[in-house]
């Protein structure tokens, strides 16, 4: 066995770029929907060894880059599916877009590998792992906000447990997502270090601890809800992406929403509809030609009143909507000049009682960056329409009276650790409407998994309503209480799970992230010297 491993190691050193690519692909299999986390840890361990044995800073940099490029390309393969739902650009561009995007994203793992080589190349393997983990935390944090940020997927996502357990992600309240990624890397490096020294008992013990933590059940919040717990009806209407903008389907889509929402209209409850769920414009102030067939009279008040009759007089609705900003075109005719991806709160009479505009917009999905340069080259957004969406002001809490205080994160926004709740006005729960019809088979389960991480991190339940799946109610431990699978039209009912007290991360945010990075770096750089000094004096 040892001889075989030595042969594999020698081959990897002869072809380090191919080895890094293979290890990156192996590690990406740890993410949903495959969730082969032991294989993922093995891939990361191989990556640590490959960087540790690099002979120069250039080798370390390139080994980190190749690993990151392959790893993130496979993990983000769902992006290519979005190109099959638009007509302006060839579908094959999607399969080019993902590896091209990852040319940039791979810079961050490359920088982590470079930093570890420069700082810790002469230190023991376990100390090198600590330094690499600290550097990874910093670079993953940077990836989350530089150039608007793209943190999908964080490395620590692979250690989120199954639907009924948080796994090692139970540490999120005190680490945050990016520090959990560093911890994931250090665990893999620790396996590597004890195996390299043939300390089989230590390796078995570490494997037992990690496996036990991954499989251990959650310390559930009490099932009994308080007397003032909010009742909900969460709807997944199953609107395929091909029907989202099909005007002939709008009435049918609304009828489906109405049918699934009808049960419980005589009670006080919160009704939740997804992003892209309402096929009409509900704000006042649009020219008549902007109203769709759901409002036969061309009056938004009629549309809202119709919705009020669906949800019932004591209910409150949170639904995804598109709002237009009306100006004038070159001819002086009223026209839409921009749009907002929004959530609107309606009471049982159809009155607007609150709203939220999506703040973190998707490049190429909701706006075209550098439009004056890229549009003449034939590039366009991946969604219908030529006008760009404008961002809202950021996380805010909607006070819905008897339905509690709702935080709102629309679709992709839920992946941004530390930016999902208003710290000054903490909500009781987070509503995450989404349209996951774009994202194939890998995107929706990864999206759901990241929503679970936000629930654990913030100590808040998350309620996800999607057009096609996966919709779910997630408690503050990250456990999925109820769900609706992909490709189904259904509704689920219950009481919103209670929030936990504010977590350490919810209070300190990424100050805590950088503190963990500093701790890893200090331990990796300082402990070997302390131990050497202690041995010399002993």
Short mmCIF file of C-alpha atoms in Angstrom, two decimals:
data_model
loop_
_atom_site.label_atom_id
_atom_site.label_comp_id
_atom_site.label_asym_id
_atom_site.label_seq_id
_atom_site.Cartn_x
_atom_site.Cartn_y
_atom_site.Cartn_z
CA UNK A 1 0.00 0.00 0.00
CA UNK A 2 2.82 2.38 0.96
CA UNK A 3 4.63 1.58 -2.28
CA UNK A 4 1.52 2.35 -4.32
CA UNK A 5 1.05 5.69 -2.58
CA UNK A 6 4.70 6.50 -3.23
CA UNK A 7 4.24 5.69 -6.90
CA UNK A 8 1.17 7.93 -7.11
CA UNK A 9 3.05 10.73 -5.34
CA UNK A 10 5.96 10.41 -7.76
CA UNK A 11 3.59 10.55 -10.72
CA UNK A 12 1.88 13.64 -9.28
CA UNK A 13 5.24 15.36 -8.93
CA UNK A 14 6.05 14.60 -12.56
CA UNK A 15 2.72 16.06 -13.73
CA UNK A 16 1.71 18.56 -11.02
CA UNK A 17 -0.79 20.51 -13.14
CA UNK A 18 -2.70 17.35 -14.07
CA UNK A 19 -2.55 16.20 -10.46
CA UNK A 20 -3.94 19.53 -9.25
CA UNK A 21 -6.76 19.37 -11.80
CA UNK A 22 -7.64 15.81 -10.77
CA UNK A 23 -7.62 16.71 -7.07
CA UNK A 24 -9.80 19.77 -7.72
CA UNK A 25 -12.38 17.64 -9.52
CA UNK A 26 -12.31 15.03 -6.77
CA UNK A 27 -12.81 17.68 -4.06
CA UNK A 28 -15.80 19.20 -5.92
CA UNK A 29 -17.64 15.86 -5.64
CA UNK A 30 -18.10 16.67 -1.94
CA UNK A 31 -20.72 19.32 -2.73
CA UNK A 32 -24.41 18.63 -3.28
CA UNK A 33 -25.91 16.85 -5.10
CA UNK A 34 -23.17 14.19 -4.79
CA UNK A 35 -22.08 15.16 -1.26
CA UNK A 36 -19.20 12.67 -1.18
CA UNK A 37 -17.49 14.52 1.66
CA UNK A 38 -14.89 11.82 2.52
CA UNK A 39 -13.75 11.96 -1.11
CA UNK A 40 -13.69 15.75 -0.87
CA UNK A 41 -11.44 15.69 2.18
CA UNK A 42 -9.13 13.27 0.39
CA UNK A 43 -8.93 15.64 -2.57
CA UNK A 44 -8.12 18.58 -0.33
CA UNK A 45 -5.48 16.55 1.51
CA UNK A 46 -3.84 15.79 -1.82
CA UNK A 47 -3.93 19.49 -2.68
CA UNK A 48 -2.24 20.40 0.63
CA UNK A 49 0.53 17.89 -0.08
CA UNK A 50 0.96 19.18 -3.64
CA UNK A 51 1.42 22.75 -2.43
CA UNK A 52 3.60 21.67 0.53
CA UNK A 53 6.04 19.91 -1.81
CA UNK A 54 6.23 22.78 -4.31
CA UNK A 55 9.85 23.71 -4.97
CA UNK A 56 9.28 27.41 -5.66
CA UNK A 57 6.72 30.12 -5.22
CA UNK A 58 5.77 29.85 -8.89
CA UNK A 59 5.08 26.14 -8.54
CA UNK A 60 2.94 26.75 -5.45
CA UNK A 61 1.01 29.52 -7.20
CA UNK A 62 0.26 27.45 -10.30
CA UNK A 63 -0.64 24.32 -8.35
CA UNK A 64 -3.12 26.38 -6.35
CA UNK A 65 -4.49 27.92 -9.53
CA UNK A 66 -5.00 24.63 -11.38
CA UNK A 67 -6.67 23.08 -8.35
CA UNK A 68 -8.99 26.07 -7.95
CA UNK A 69 -9.82 26.22 -11.65
CA UNK A 70 -10.87 22.57 -11.89
CA UNK A 71 -12.59 22.56 -8.50
CA UNK A 72 -14.71 25.66 -9.13
CA UNK A 73 -15.46 24.75 -12.75
CA UNK A 74 -17.06 21.46 -11.78
CA UNK A 75 -18.84 22.92 -8.75
CA UNK A 76 -20.32 25.74 -10.87
CA UNK A 77 -21.29 23.64 -13.88
CA UNK A 78 -24.93 24.59 -13.26
CA UNK A 79 -24.23 28.09 -14.61
CA UNK A 80 -23.99 26.64 -18.11
CA UNK A 81 -27.63 25.52 -17.86
CA UNK A 82 -28.73 29.17 -17.73
CA UNK A 83 -27.67 29.60 -21.35
CA UNK A 84 -30.29 27.06 -22.43
CA UNK A 85 -33.06 29.42 -21.26
CA UNK A 86 -32.29 32.41 -23.47
CA UNK A 87 -32.34 32.93 -27.21
CA UNK A 88 -29.89 35.75 -27.88
CA UNK A 89 -26.63 33.82 -27.43
CA UNK A 90 -25.65 30.26 -28.48
CA UNK A 91 -26.10 27.63 -25.79
CA UNK A 92 -22.54 26.34 -26.20
CA UNK A 93 -21.28 29.64 -24.77
CA UNK A 94 -22.44 28.40 -21.36
CA UNK A 95 -19.91 25.58 -21.43
CA UNK A 96 -17.24 28.12 -22.29
CA UNK A 97 -18.43 30.72 -19.80
CA UNK A 98 -17.95 28.53 -16.72
CA UNK A 99 -14.26 27.62 -17.24
CA UNK A 100 -13.60 31.19 -18.39
CA UNK A 101 -15.18 32.60 -15.22
CA UNK A 102 -13.09 30.18 -13.16
CA UNK A 103 -9.88 31.51 -14.73
CA UNK A 104 -10.56 34.50 -12.50
CA UNK A 105 -12.02 32.65 -9.50
CA UNK A 106 -8.99 30.34 -9.34
CA UNK A 107 -6.81 33.33 -8.50
CA UNK A 108 -8.00 33.13 -4.90
CA UNK A 109 -6.89 29.52 -4.19
CA UNK A 110 -3.67 30.37 -6.02
CA UNK A 111 -3.02 33.31 -3.70
CA UNK A 112 -3.71 31.12 -0.65
CA UNK A 113 -1.21 28.53 -1.90
CA UNK A 114 1.36 31.24 -2.63
CA UNK A 115 0.97 32.79 0.83
CA UNK A 116 1.37 29.42 2.56
CA UNK A 117 4.52 28.66 0.54
CA UNK A 118 6.11 32.01 1.29
CA UNK A 119 5.25 31.96 4.99
CA UNK A 120 5.52 28.30 5.99
CA UNK A 121 7.45 26.27 3.42
CA UNK A 122 10.07 25.24 6.02
CA UNK A 123 7.62 24.34 8.75
CA UNK A 124 6.15 20.92 9.61
CA UNK A 125 3.23 19.70 7.52
CA UNK A 126 0.67 20.29 10.28
CA UNK A 127 1.90 23.89 10.70
CA UNK A 128 1.86 24.40 6.95
CA UNK A 129 -1.76 23.24 6.99
CA UNK A 130 -2.64 25.83 9.62
CA UNK A 131 -1.04 28.63 7.60
CA UNK A 132 -2.70 27.47 4.38
CA UNK A 133 -6.06 27.35 6.23
CA UNK A 134 -5.59 30.92 7.51
CA UNK A 135 -4.64 32.16 4.05
CA UNK A 136 -7.62 30.33 2.52
CA UNK A 137 -10.01 32.07 4.94
CA UNK A 138 -8.71 35.48 3.85
CA UNK A 139 -8.84 34.71 0.12
CA UNK A 140 -12.30 33.16 0.31
CA UNK A 141 -13.51 36.22 2.22
CA UNK A 142 -12.04 38.40 -0.54
CA UNK A 143 -13.77 36.29 -3.19
CA UNK A 144 -17.03 37.05 -1.40
CA UNK A 145 -16.89 40.80 -2.10
CA UNK A 146 -14.18 41.83 -4.61
CA UNK A 147 -15.77 42.89 -7.94
CA UNK A 148 -19.26 42.48 -6.35
CA UNK A 149 -18.23 39.05 -5.02
CA UNK A 150 -18.91 35.46 -5.94
CA UNK A 151 -18.54 33.12 -2.92
CA UNK A 152 -20.27 30.11 -4.50
CA UNK A 153 -19.36 27.53 -3.26
CA UNK A 154 -17.41 28.01 -0.02
CA UNK A 155 -15.12 25.09 0.78
CA UNK A 156 -16.84 24.49 4.13
CA UNK A 157 -20.11 23.70 2.32
CA UNK A 158 -18.87 20.13 1.84
CA UNK A 159 -19.03 19.52 5.61
CA UNK A 160 -22.69 20.48 5.94
CA UNK A 161 -24.53 17.36 7.02
CA UNK A 162 -27.62 15.70 5.59
CA UNK A 163 -31.02 17.36 5.77
CA UNK A 164 -31.59 16.26 9.37
CA UNK A 165 -28.18 17.25 10.77
CA UNK A 166 -25.87 20.25 10.39
CA UNK A 167 -22.73 18.08 10.40
CA UNK A 168 -19.54 20.02 11.06
CA UNK A 169 -21.39 23.16 9.99
CA UNK A 170 -22.76 23.21 13.54
CA UNK A 171 -19.63 25.31 14.22
CA UNK A 172 -20.93 28.16 12.02
CA UNK A 173 -22.37 30.29 14.87
CA UNK A 174 -18.84 30.77 16.23
CA UNK A 175 -16.79 30.53 13.02
CA UNK A 176 -18.81 31.88 10.11
CA UNK A 177 -18.68 30.33 6.66
CA UNK A 178 -15.19 31.31 5.54
CA UNK A 179 -13.53 30.24 8.79
CA UNK A 180 -15.37 26.90 8.48
CA UNK A 181 -13.69 26.58 5.08
CA UNK A 182 -10.32 27.08 6.76
CA UNK A 183 -11.22 24.47 9.36
CA UNK A 184 -12.19 22.06 6.56
CA UNK A 185 -8.81 22.51 4.94
CA UNK A 186 -6.97 22.04 8.24
CA UNK A 187 -8.87 18.82 8.98
CA UNK A 188 -7.74 17.44 5.62
CA UNK A 189 -4.17 18.59 6.30
CA UNK A 190 -4.26 16.92 9.73
CA UNK A 191 -5.26 13.59 8.17
CA UNK A 192 -2.37 13.97 5.77
CA UNK A 193 0.11 14.79 8.54
CA UNK A 194 -0.75 11.81 10.76
CA UNK A 195 -0.79 9.43 7.81
CA UNK A 196 2.58 10.73 6.62
CA UNK A 197 3.99 9.85 10.05
CA UNK A 198 2.18 6.47 10.02
CA UNK A 199 0.30 7.31 13.18
CA UNK A 200 -2.57 4.99 12.33
CA UNK A 201 -4.33 5.24 15.71
CA UNK A 202 -4.41 9.04 15.49
CA UNK A 203 -5.72 8.87 11.93
CA UNK A 204 -8.47 6.45 12.96
CA UNK A 205 -9.40 8.64 15.92
CA UNK A 206 -9.61 11.76 13.76
CA UNK A 207 -11.72 9.93 11.18
CA UNK A 208 -14.06 8.72 13.94
CA UNK A 209 -14.51 12.23 15.36
CA UNK A 210 -15.20 13.80 11.95
CA UNK A 211 -17.59 11.03 10.88
CA UNK A 212 -19.42 11.11 14.20
CA UNK A 213 -19.84 14.88 14.00
CA UNK A 214 -21.06 14.69 10.42
CA UNK A 215 -23.70 12.09 11.30
CA UNK A 216 -24.69 13.23 14.80
CA UNK A 217 -28.24 14.55 15.06
CA UNK A 218 -28.87 18.21 15.66
CA UNK A 219 -29.61 19.55 19.11
CA UNK A 220 -33.11 20.41 17.99
CA UNK A 221 -35.02 23.43 19.12
CA UNK A 222 -38.06 22.26 21.05
CA UNK A 223 -40.75 21.04 18.68
CA UNK A 224 -43.48 22.77 20.68
CA UNK A 225 -43.92 26.27 19.34
CA UNK A 226 -44.82 29.25 21.49
CA UNK A 227 -48.38 30.53 21.63
CA UNK A 228 -47.50 33.44 19.33
CA UNK A 229 -45.78 31.29 16.68
CA UNK A 230 -46.66 32.40 13.14
CA UNK A 231 -48.58 30.03 10.90
CA UNK A 232 -47.36 29.81 7.31
CA UNK A 233 -48.42 28.47 3.94
CA UNK A 234 -45.44 28.12 1.61
CA UNK A 235 -46.21 27.59 -2.07
CA UNK A 236 -44.16 26.09 -4.89
CA UNK A 237 -46.29 26.54 -8.02
CA UNK A 238 -43.98 24.67 -10.43
CA UNK A 239 -43.47 27.26 -13.15
CA UNK A 240 -40.84 25.91 -15.57
CA UNK A 241 -38.38 28.46 -16.87
CA UNK A 242 -39.81 28.03 -20.37
CA UNK A 243 -43.16 29.38 -19.10
CA UNK A 244 -41.94 32.31 -17.00
CA UNK A 245 -42.37 34.88 -19.78
CA UNK A 246 -45.07 33.11 -21.78
CA UNK A 247 -48.08 35.45 -21.69
CA UNK A 248 -50.45 32.65 -22.65
CA UNK A 249 -49.57 30.88 -19.37
CA UNK A 250 -49.96 33.82 -16.96
CA UNK A 251 -53.56 33.17 -15.96
CA UNK A 252 -52.84 29.48 -15.51
CA UNK A 253 -49.84 30.31 -13.31
CA UNK A 254 -51.90 32.58 -11.09
CA UNK A 255 -54.68 30.00 -10.86
CA UNK A 256 -52.13 27.47 -9.64
CA UNK A 257 -50.85 29.86 -6.98
CA UNK A 258 -54.42 30.59 -5.89
CA UNK A 259 -55.37 26.92 -5.65
CA UNK A 260 -52.31 26.01 -3.60
CA UNK A 261 -52.84 28.99 -1.28
CA UNK A 262 -56.57 28.47 -0.67
CA UNK A 263 -56.39 26.18 2.34
CA UNK A 264 -56.34 28.22 5.53
CA UNK A 265 -57.62 31.50 4.07
CA UNK A 266 -59.92 31.84 7.09
CA UNK A 267 -56.95 31.90 9.49
CA UNK A 268 -54.25 34.40 10.37
CA UNK A 269 -51.16 33.23 8.51
CA UNK A 270 -48.17 34.19 6.39
CA UNK A 271 -48.42 33.14 2.74
CA UNK A 272 -45.17 32.80 0.80
CA UNK A 273 -44.89 32.89 -2.99
CA UNK A 274 -41.63 32.61 -4.95
CA UNK A 275 -39.54 34.95 -7.04
CA UNK A 276 -41.12 35.33 -10.50
CA UNK A 277 -44.35 34.06 -8.96
CA UNK A 278 -46.80 36.88 -9.80
CA UNK A 279 -47.32 37.46 -13.53
CA UNK A 280 -48.32 41.11 -13.16
CA UNK A 281 -47.13 44.53 -12.06
CA UNK A 282 -48.62 45.44 -8.69
CA UNK A 283 -47.29 48.93 -7.97
CA UNK A 284 -49.29 52.02 -8.90
CA UNK A 285 -48.14 54.46 -11.54
CA UNK A 286 -47.64 52.36 -14.68
CA UNK A 287 -49.14 53.21 -18.06
CA UNK A 288 -52.03 50.86 -18.87
CA UNK A 289 -50.01 48.99 -21.50
CA UNK A 290 -47.73 47.64 -18.79
CA UNK A 291 -50.49 45.62 -17.13
CA UNK A 292 -50.80 41.96 -17.99
CA UNK A 293 -53.89 39.87 -18.51
CA UNK A 294 -54.30 38.98 -14.84
CA UNK A 295 -55.83 42.45 -14.33
CA UNK A 296 -58.51 42.65 -16.98
CA UNK A 297 -59.34 46.20 -16.03
CA UNK A 298 -55.74 47.43 -16.28
CA UNK A 299 -55.75 48.58 -12.64
CA UNK A 300 -53.13 47.39 -10.13
CA UNK A 301 -55.64 47.84 -7.30
CA UNK A 302 -57.79 45.16 -8.94
CA UNK A 303 -54.85 42.78 -9.16
CA UNK A 304 -53.96 43.33 -5.52
CA UNK A 305 -57.58 42.99 -4.41
CA UNK A 306 -57.81 39.73 -6.31
CA UNK A 307 -54.76 38.46 -4.46
CA UNK A 308 -56.34 39.57 -1.18
CA UNK A 309 -59.35 37.35 -1.83
CA UNK A 310 -57.01 34.42 -2.45
CA UNK A 311 -55.01 34.68 0.78
CA UNK A 312 -57.91 35.68 3.07
CA UNK A 313 -58.65 38.75 5.19
CA UNK A 314 -56.36 37.88 8.13
CA UNK A 315 -53.36 36.77 6.08
CA UNK A 316 -50.23 38.53 4.87
CA UNK A 317 -48.52 37.65 1.60
CA UNK A 318 -44.83 37.92 0.79
CA UNK A 319 -44.28 37.44 -2.92
CA UNK A 320 -41.62 38.04 -5.49
CA UNK A 321 -42.55 40.69 -8.06
CA UNK A 322 -40.89 42.78 -10.76
CA UNK A 323 -41.29 46.53 -10.35
CA UNK A 324 -40.57 48.95 -13.17
CA UNK A 325 -39.13 52.44 -13.02
CA UNK A 326 -41.00 54.53 -15.60
CA UNK A 327 -39.42 57.41 -17.47
CA UNK A 328 -39.68 58.64 -21.04
CA UNK A 329 -37.98 57.38 -24.18
CA UNK A 330 -36.38 59.49 -26.91
CA UNK A 331 -39.84 60.25 -28.33
CA UNK A 332 -41.16 61.51 -25.02
CA UNK A 333 -43.40 58.46 -24.57
CA UNK A 334 -43.61 56.87 -21.10
CA UNK A 335 -41.38 53.81 -21.00
CA UNK A 336 -39.65 51.52 -18.54
CA UNK A 337 -36.08 52.72 -18.02
CA UNK A 338 -35.04 50.20 -15.36
CA UNK A 339 -36.49 47.52 -13.10
CA UNK A 340 -36.27 46.20 -9.55
CA UNK A 341 -36.36 42.58 -8.45
CA UNK A 342 -38.56 42.93 -5.38
CA UNK A 343 -40.58 41.28 -2.67
CA UNK A 344 -43.92 42.90 -1.88
CA UNK A 345 -45.92 42.46 1.31
CA UNK A 346 -49.72 42.58 0.85
CA UNK A 347 -52.40 42.34 3.51
CA UNK A 348 -55.71 40.52 3.19
CA UNK A 349 -57.31 43.55 1.53
CA UNK A 350 -54.64 43.76 -1.14
CA UNK A 351 -52.95 46.84 0.36
CA UNK A 352 -49.17 47.16 0.07
CA UNK A 353 -47.74 47.13 3.61
CA UNK A 354 -44.05 46.79 2.84
CA UNK A 355 -41.44 45.85 0.31
CA UNK A 356 -37.83 44.99 -0.34
CA UNK A 357 -35.67 45.51 -3.44
CA UNK A 358 -32.90 43.02 -4.16
CA UNK A 359 -29.53 44.58 -3.36
CA UNK A 360 -27.02 42.03 -4.64
CA UNK A 361 -27.80 41.65 -8.32
CA UNK A 362 -26.46 38.92 -10.61
CA UNK A 363 -24.04 40.15 -13.31
CA UNK A 364 -25.26 39.13 -16.79
CA UNK A 365 -28.50 37.90 -15.21
CA UNK A 366 -30.03 41.12 -13.89
CA UNK A 367 -27.70 43.64 -15.44
CA UNK A 368 -25.05 43.70 -18.14
CA UNK A 369 -21.74 45.01 -16.81
CA UNK A 370 -19.99 47.53 -19.06
CA UNK A 371 -23.07 47.63 -21.26
CA UNK A 372 -21.71 50.29 -23.66
CA UNK A 373 -18.78 47.98 -24.48
CA UNK A 374 -20.32 44.51 -24.30
CA UNK A 375 -23.70 45.11 -25.95
CA UNK A 376 -22.16 46.11 -29.34
CA UNK A 377 -20.17 42.84 -29.19
CA UNK A 378 -23.43 40.87 -29.10
CA UNK A 379 -23.48 40.02 -25.40
CA UNK A 380 -26.71 40.38 -23.46
CA UNK A 381 -28.36 39.47 -20.20
CA UNK A 382 -29.47 35.88 -19.72
CA UNK A 383 -33.02 36.88 -18.79
CA UNK A 384 -35.72 38.43 -20.93
CA UNK A 385 -35.69 42.18 -21.48
CA UNK A 386 -33.09 44.73 -22.39
CA UNK A 387 -33.29 47.09 -19.40
CA UNK A 388 -31.10 46.58 -16.33
CA UNK A 389 -32.26 46.02 -12.78
CA UNK A 390 -31.24 48.53 -10.14
CA UNK A 391 -30.02 47.43 -6.68
CA UNK A 392 -31.85 48.13 -3.45
CA UNK A 393 -30.24 49.49 -0.27
CA UNK A 394 -29.43 46.13 1.38
CA UNK A 395 -30.71 43.97 4.23
CA UNK A 396 -33.77 45.29 6.00
CA UNK A 397 -36.50 43.92 8.23
CA UNK A 398 -40.21 44.13 7.38
CA UNK A 399 -42.53 44.43 10.38
CA UNK A 400 -45.60 42.38 9.44
CA UNK A 401 -47.44 42.82 12.73
CA UNK A 402 -49.05 39.49 13.77
CA UNK A 403 -46.90 37.69 11.17
CA UNK A 404 -43.70 38.80 12.89
CA UNK A 405 -40.59 40.50 11.55
CA UNK A 406 -39.35 39.19 8.23
CA UNK A 407 -35.89 39.51 6.77
CA UNK A 408 -35.81 39.10 2.99
CA UNK A 409 -33.06 37.76 0.75
CA UNK A 410 -34.04 37.23 -2.87
CA UNK A 411 -32.58 34.14 -4.56
CA UNK A 412 -28.79 34.49 -5.00
CA UNK A 413 -28.48 37.00 -2.13
CA UNK A 414 -28.71 34.18 0.42
CA UNK A 415 -25.19 32.96 -0.46
CA UNK A 416 -23.49 36.09 0.93
CA UNK A 417 -22.38 35.25 4.44
CA UNK A 418 -22.72 38.12 6.90
CA UNK A 419 -25.08 40.17 4.71
CA UNK A 420 -28.47 38.51 5.11
CA UNK A 421 -29.97 40.17 8.19
CA UNK A 422 -30.29 43.71 9.50
CA UNK A 423 -28.16 43.71 12.64
CA UNK A 424 -29.87 46.85 13.95
CA UNK A 425 -33.34 45.31 13.60
CA UNK A 426 -32.96 41.55 13.84
CA UNK A 427 -35.78 39.66 12.09
CA UNK A 428 -37.63 36.62 13.41
CA UNK A 429 -36.97 34.66 10.20
CA UNK A 430 -35.59 35.07 6.70
CA UNK A 431 -37.72 34.68 3.59
CA UNK A 432 -35.74 33.51 0.57
CA UNK A 433 -37.89 33.47 -2.59
CA UNK A 434 -36.10 32.06 -5.59
CA UNK A 435 -36.40 30.97 -9.19
CA UNK A 436 -34.10 27.96 -9.46
CA UNK A 437 -35.47 26.88 -12.83
CA UNK A 438 -32.25 28.07 -14.48
CA UNK A 439 -29.81 25.91 -12.67
CA UNK A 440 -30.06 22.27 -13.69
CA UNK A 441 -29.49 19.50 -11.16
CA UNK A 442 -26.43 20.84 -9.31
CA UNK A 443 -27.58 24.40 -8.67
CA UNK A 444 -30.78 23.94 -6.59
CA UNK A 445 -29.33 21.55 -3.96
CA UNK A 446 -26.25 23.76 -3.58
CA UNK A 447 -28.48 26.83 -3.27
CA UNK A 448 -30.56 25.13 -0.58
CA UNK A 449 -27.40 24.03 1.25
CA UNK A 450 -26.13 27.60 1.40
CA UNK A 451 -29.49 28.77 2.74
CA UNK A 452 -29.07 26.16 5.49
CA UNK A 453 -25.64 27.60 6.29
CA UNK A 454 -27.14 31.09 6.68
CA UNK A 455 -29.76 29.68 9.08
CA UNK A 456 -27.08 28.10 11.30
CA UNK A 457 -24.75 31.08 11.03
CA UNK A 458 -27.39 33.64 12.00
CA UNK A 459 -29.49 31.47 14.33
CA UNK A 460 -32.57 32.27 12.24
CA UNK A 461 -35.05 30.02 10.43
CA UNK A 462 -35.11 30.36 6.64
CA UNK A 463 -38.21 29.82 4.50
CA UNK A 464 -37.51 29.17 0.81
CA UNK A 465 -40.25 29.35 -1.80
CA UNK A 466 -39.09 28.56 -5.34
CA UNK A 467 -40.81 28.30 -8.70
CA UNK A 468 -39.69 24.73 -9.42
CA UNK A 469 -37.79 23.40 -6.38
CA UNK A 470 -36.29 22.90 -3.93
CA UNK A 471 -38.58 24.78 -1.52
CA UNK A 472 -38.04 24.21 2.20
CA UNK A 473 -38.54 25.36 5.76
CA UNK A 474 -35.20 25.34 7.59
CA UNK A 475 -34.95 25.72 11.35
CA UNK A 476 -32.26 27.77 13.10
CA UNK A 477 -30.07 24.64 13.42
CA UNK A 478 -30.03 24.19 9.65
CA UNK A 479 -32.36 21.19 9.81
CA UNK A 480 -34.96 20.93 7.04
CA UNK A 481 -38.38 20.53 8.67
CA UNK A 482 -40.44 20.35 5.46
CA UNK A 483 -39.61 20.51 1.78
CA UNK A 484 -40.99 20.27 -1.75
CA UNK A 485 -38.82 18.55 -4.33
CA UNK A 486 -37.89 19.73 -7.79
CA UNK A 487 -40.53 19.66 -10.50
CA UNK A 488 -43.55 19.56 -8.17
CA UNK A 489 -46.48 21.90 -7.56
CA UNK A 490 -47.37 21.79 -3.87
CA UNK A 491 -47.82 23.76 -0.67
CA UNK A 492 -46.63 23.07 2.86
CA UNK A 493 -48.10 24.42 6.08
CA UNK A 494 -46.95 24.74 9.65
CA UNK A 495 -45.61 27.11 12.28
CA UNK A 496 -42.46 29.11 11.62
CA UNK A 497 -39.59 27.63 13.69
CA UNK A 498 -38.34 29.89 16.48
CA UNK A 499 -35.17 31.95 16.20
CA UNK A 500 -32.20 31.37 18.49
CA UNK A 501 -30.49 34.14 20.43
CA UNK A 502 -28.08 36.18 18.27
CA UNK A 503 -25.02 34.10 17.43
CA UNK A 504 -21.45 35.28 17.83
CA UNK A 505 -21.16 35.55 14.06
CA UNK A 506 -24.43 37.48 13.71
CA UNK A 507 -23.01 40.07 16.10
CA UNK A 508 -19.41 40.29 14.90
CA UNK A 509 -19.68 39.30 11.24
CA UNK A 510 -16.43 39.16 9.31
CA UNK A 511 -14.42 40.68 12.15
CA UNK A 512 -14.79 37.16 13.54
CA UNK A 513 -13.80 35.69 10.16
CA UNK A 514 -10.53 37.62 10.09
CA UNK A 515 -9.89 36.85 13.76
CA UNK A 516 -10.04 33.13 12.95
CA UNK A 517 -7.70 33.67 10.01
CA UNK A 518 -5.27 35.46 12.30
CA UNK A 519 -5.47 32.65 14.86
CA UNK A 520 -4.68 29.98 12.26
CA UNK A 521 -1.74 31.99 10.96
CA UNK A 522 -0.34 32.72 14.42
CA UNK A 523 -0.59 29.07 15.46
CA UNK A 524 0.95 27.85 12.23
CA UNK A 525 3.84 30.28 12.37
CA UNK A 526 4.39 30.40 16.12
CA UNK A 527 3.74 26.91 17.50
CA UNK A 528 6.68 25.18 15.79
CA UNK A 529 9.05 27.70 17.36
CA UNK A 530 7.44 27.32 20.78
CA UNK A 531 7.65 23.53 20.58
CA UNK A 532 11.25 23.63 19.37
CA UNK A 533 12.17 25.94 22.25
CA UNK A 534 10.42 23.67 24.75
CA UNK A 535 12.29 20.62 23.43
CA UNK A 536 15.63 22.42 23.61
CA UNK A 537 15.02 23.34 27.25
CA UNK A 538 13.72 19.90 28.12
#
